[in-house]
């Protein structure tokens, strides 16, 4: 059987218990070597065969999966963060479906959660934004026309931009054409949860400049929105003494 596993954002102890157990039992591990922390491979049992998918094509990955399956072995396909975000898992699953090979999928902590933790941030601050937009800037890989950064920025929602730290001037321009201003808070989080993590807080007007100053060009997330401004939000209704919920009766003011 094939087990897709989310490795988490970097720190090896941020994999789930289920993911770690699958790694311990695996006969074969195919890991995304560009971003998965190799420290996780220490969980592999003796004799486990290990492949780095960063150096492989989809066809080569599938060939390994099929060969291991035919030999009755267990394979873990280890993706960075959570595999549902830019993980290219669908194309693997579709091929496995065609061949009748069984698989399951164990979620992981995505880097956008790791970045929020590093910033002590809450994306969904009452009175500020109740929406998180996860996206990327078009580069060598296209983005649908309806989802350009400029269009998405028109919402003024909390935004997390993947795969775009190498294009900061263009990201900044596109966001400024939407509903953000030069003063909108922004942040760059490089290698969230890794020992070499860097957290840079700035404004949208200084985003590209800060990227240059802190030498951040890859393996980083760009976060934008007023959720990063610590002083302006409403308190939650859920924990408000005057608000009745299913579990707690509110006191009259
Ligand atoms: N599936 C992954 C994303 C893979 S796409 C996830 O859920 O996190 C690769 C991009 O993710 C990188 O270019 C970078 O933008 C972001 N990324 C992955 N790990 C990161 C980390 N630890 N810190 C900051 N950004 C990270």
Coordinates of C-alpha atoms in Angstrom, one line a residue, residues 27-214:
X27 CA 9.8 -0.5 3.5
X28 CA 10.3 2.4 1.1
X29 CA 10.2 6.2 1.6
X30 CA 10.0 8.6 -1.3
X31 CA 10.5 12.0 0.2
X32 CA 10.4 15.5 -1.3
X33 CA 14.0 16.3 -0.7
X34 CA 13.8 20.0 -1.7
X35 CA 11.8 20.8 1.5
X36 CA 11.3 17.8 3.8
X37 CA 13.6 17.9 6.7
X38 CA 16.0 14.9 6.2
X39 CA 16.1 14.4 10.0
X40 CA 12.7 12.6 9.6
X41 CA 14.5 9.9 7.7
X42 CA 16.1 8.8 11.0
X43 CA 12.8 7.2 11.8
X44 CA 13.2 4.7 8.9
X45 CA 13.8 1.1 9.8
X46 CA 17.0 -0.7 8.8
X47 CA 16.9 -1.8 5.2
X48 CA 14.2 0.7 4.2
X49 CA 14.9 2.0 0.7
X50 CA 14.9 5.8 0.4
X51 CA 14.4 7.9 -2.7
X52 CA 14.6 11.7 -3.1
X53 CA 11.7 12.8 -5.4
X54 CA 13.4 16.2 -6.0
X55 CA 15.7 14.3 -8.5
X56 CA 12.9 12.2 -10.0
X57 CA 10.1 12.7 -12.6
X58 CA 6.5 11.7 -11.8
X59 CA 7.0 8.6 -14.0
X60 CA 10.0 7.6 -11.9
X61 CA 8.2 8.1 -8.7
X62 CA 5.3 6.0 -10.0
X63 CA 7.6 3.3 -11.2
X64 CA 9.1 2.9 -7.7
X65 CA 5.6 2.8 -6.2
X66 CA 4.4 0.2 -8.6
X67 CA 7.6 -2.0 -8.2
X68 CA 7.3 -1.9 -4.4
X69 CA 3.6 -2.6 -4.5
X70 CA 4.2 -5.7 -6.7
X71 CA 6.7 -6.9 -4.2
X72 CA 4.1 -6.6 -1.4
X73 CA 6.0 -3.7 0.3
X74 CA 4.7 -0.6 2.2
X75 CA 5.7 2.8 0.7
X76 CA 5.5 6.2 2.3
X77 CA 5.4 9.2 -0.1
X78 CA 6.5 12.0 2.2
X79 CA 5.4 15.5 1.2
X80 CA 6.3 18.8 2.8
X81 CA 3.7 20.5 5.0
X82 CA 0.4 19.1 4.0
X83 CA 0.2 17.4 0.7
X84 CA -3.0 19.1 -0.4
X85 CA -1.3 22.4 -0.8
X86 CA 1.0 22.5 -3.9
X87 CA 1.8 18.9 -3.3
X88 CA 1.1 17.5 -6.8
X89 CA -0.6 14.5 -5.2
X90 CA -3.7 14.3 -7.4
X91 CA -1.7 13.1 -10.4
X92 CA -0.1 10.4 -8.3
X93 CA -3.4 9.3 -6.9
X94 CA -5.1 9.2 -10.3
X95 CA -2.4 6.9 -11.7
X96 CA -2.7 4.6 -8.6
X97 CA -6.4 4.5 -9.1
X98 CA -5.9 3.4 -12.7
X99 CA -3.6 0.6 -11.6
X100 CA -5.9 -0.4 -8.7
X101 CA -3.2 0.3 -6.1
X102 CA -4.6 1.2 -2.7
X103 CA -3.4 4.3 -0.9
X104 CA -4.3 6.5 2.1
X105 CA -3.4 10.1 3.0
X106 CA -2.2 11.4 6.4
X107 CA -2.5 15.2 6.7
X108 CA 0.4 17.3 7.9
X109 CA 0.9 20.8 9.4
X110 CA 1.2 23.1 6.5
X111 CA 3.8 25.9 6.5
X112 CA 1.1 28.5 6.5
X113 CA 0.2 27.3 10.0
X114 CA 3.9 27.2 10.9
X115 CA 4.3 30.8 9.7
X116 CA 1.3 32.0 11.7
X117 CA 2.7 30.3 14.8
X118 CA 6.1 32.0 14.3
X119 CA 4.3 35.4 14.1
X120 CA 2.0 34.7 17.0
X121 CA -0.8 35.5 14.5
X122 CA -4.4 34.6 14.0
X123 CA -5.6 34.8 10.4
X124 CA -9.2 35.1 11.2
X125 CA -9.4 38.0 13.6
X126 CA -12.9 39.2 14.4
X127 CA -13.7 42.6 12.9
X128 CA -10.7 42.3 10.6
X129 CA -11.0 39.3 8.3
X130 CA -12.7 36.0 8.4
X131 CA -11.1 34.7 5.3
X132 CA -7.6 33.3 4.5
X133 CA -6.6 33.3 0.8
X134 CA -3.9 30.8 0.0
X135 CA -2.3 31.5 -3.3
X136 CA 0.8 32.0 -5.4
X137 CA 2.1 34.4 -8.0
X138 CA 2.2 33.2 -11.5
X139 CA 5.8 32.5 -12.6
X140 CA 7.0 29.6 -14.7
X141 CA 3.8 27.9 -13.5
X142 CA 0.7 29.7 -14.6
X143 CA -2.2 30.7 -12.3
X144 CA -5.8 30.9 -13.7
X145 CA -6.7 34.4 -15.0
X146 CA -9.5 34.8 -12.4
X147 CA -7.0 34.3 -9.6
X148 CA -4.3 36.9 -10.2
X149 CA -2.9 38.4 -7.1
X150 CA -4.4 41.8 -8.0
X151 CA -7.9 40.3 -8.2
X152 CA -7.5 38.3 -5.0
X153 CA -6.1 41.4 -3.2
X154 CA -9.3 43.3 -4.0
X155 CA -10.9 41.4 -1.0
X156 CA -8.4 42.9 1.5
X157 CA -8.6 39.5 3.4
X158 CA -5.8 37.7 5.2
X159 CA -3.5 36.4 2.5
X160 CA -0.7 33.8 2.4
X161 CA 1.4 33.6 -0.7
X162 CA 3.4 30.5 -1.4
X163 CA 6.2 29.9 -4.0
X164 CA 6.7 33.6 -4.7
X165 CA 9.5 34.9 -2.5
X166 CA 11.7 35.1 -5.6
X167 CA 9.4 37.7 -7.1
X168 CA 8.8 40.1 -4.3
X169 CA 8.8 43.4 -6.4
X170 CA 6.1 41.9 -8.7
X171 CA 4.1 40.6 -5.7
X172 CA 4.2 44.0 -4.0
X173 CA 3.0 45.8 -7.2
X174 CA 0.2 43.3 -7.8
X175 CA -1.0 43.5 -4.2
X176 CA -0.9 47.3 -4.2
X177 CA -3.2 47.3 -7.3
X178 CA -5.8 45.4 -5.1
X179 CA -7.3 46.6 -1.9
X180 CA -4.2 46.9 0.2
X181 CA -2.1 50.0 0.8
X182 CA 1.6 50.7 1.3
X183 CA 0.8 50.7 5.1
X184 CA -0.9 47.3 5.1
X185 CA 1.1 45.1 7.4
X186 CA 3.1 42.3 5.8
X187 CA 5.6 39.6 6.8
X188 CA 8.1 37.2 5.4
X189 CA 8.6 33.9 7.2
X190 CA 11.6 32.0 5.9
X191 CA 11.9 28.3 6.8
X192 CA 9.1 28.4 9.5
X193 CA 9.9 26.0 12.4
X194 CA 13.4 25.1 11.1
X195 CA 16.3 26.2 13.3
X196 CA 17.3 28.8 10.7
X197 CA 13.8 30.3 10.7
X198 CA 13.7 34.1 9.9
X199 CA 10.7 36.3 10.7
X200 CA 10.6 39.7 9.1
X201 CA 7.7 42.1 9.8
X202 CA 7.2 45.0 7.4
X203 CA 4.5 46.8 5.5
X204 CA 3.5 46.1 1.9
X205 CA 5.3 49.3 0.8
X206 CA 8.6 47.9 2.1
X207 CA 8.1 44.2 1.3
X208 CA 10.6 43.9 -1.6
X209 CA 13.2 46.0 0.2
X210 CA 13.0 43.8 3.3
X211 CA 13.3 40.7 1.2
X212 CA 16.6 42.0 -0.3
X213 CA 17.8 43.2 3.1
X214 CA 17.3 39.9 4.8

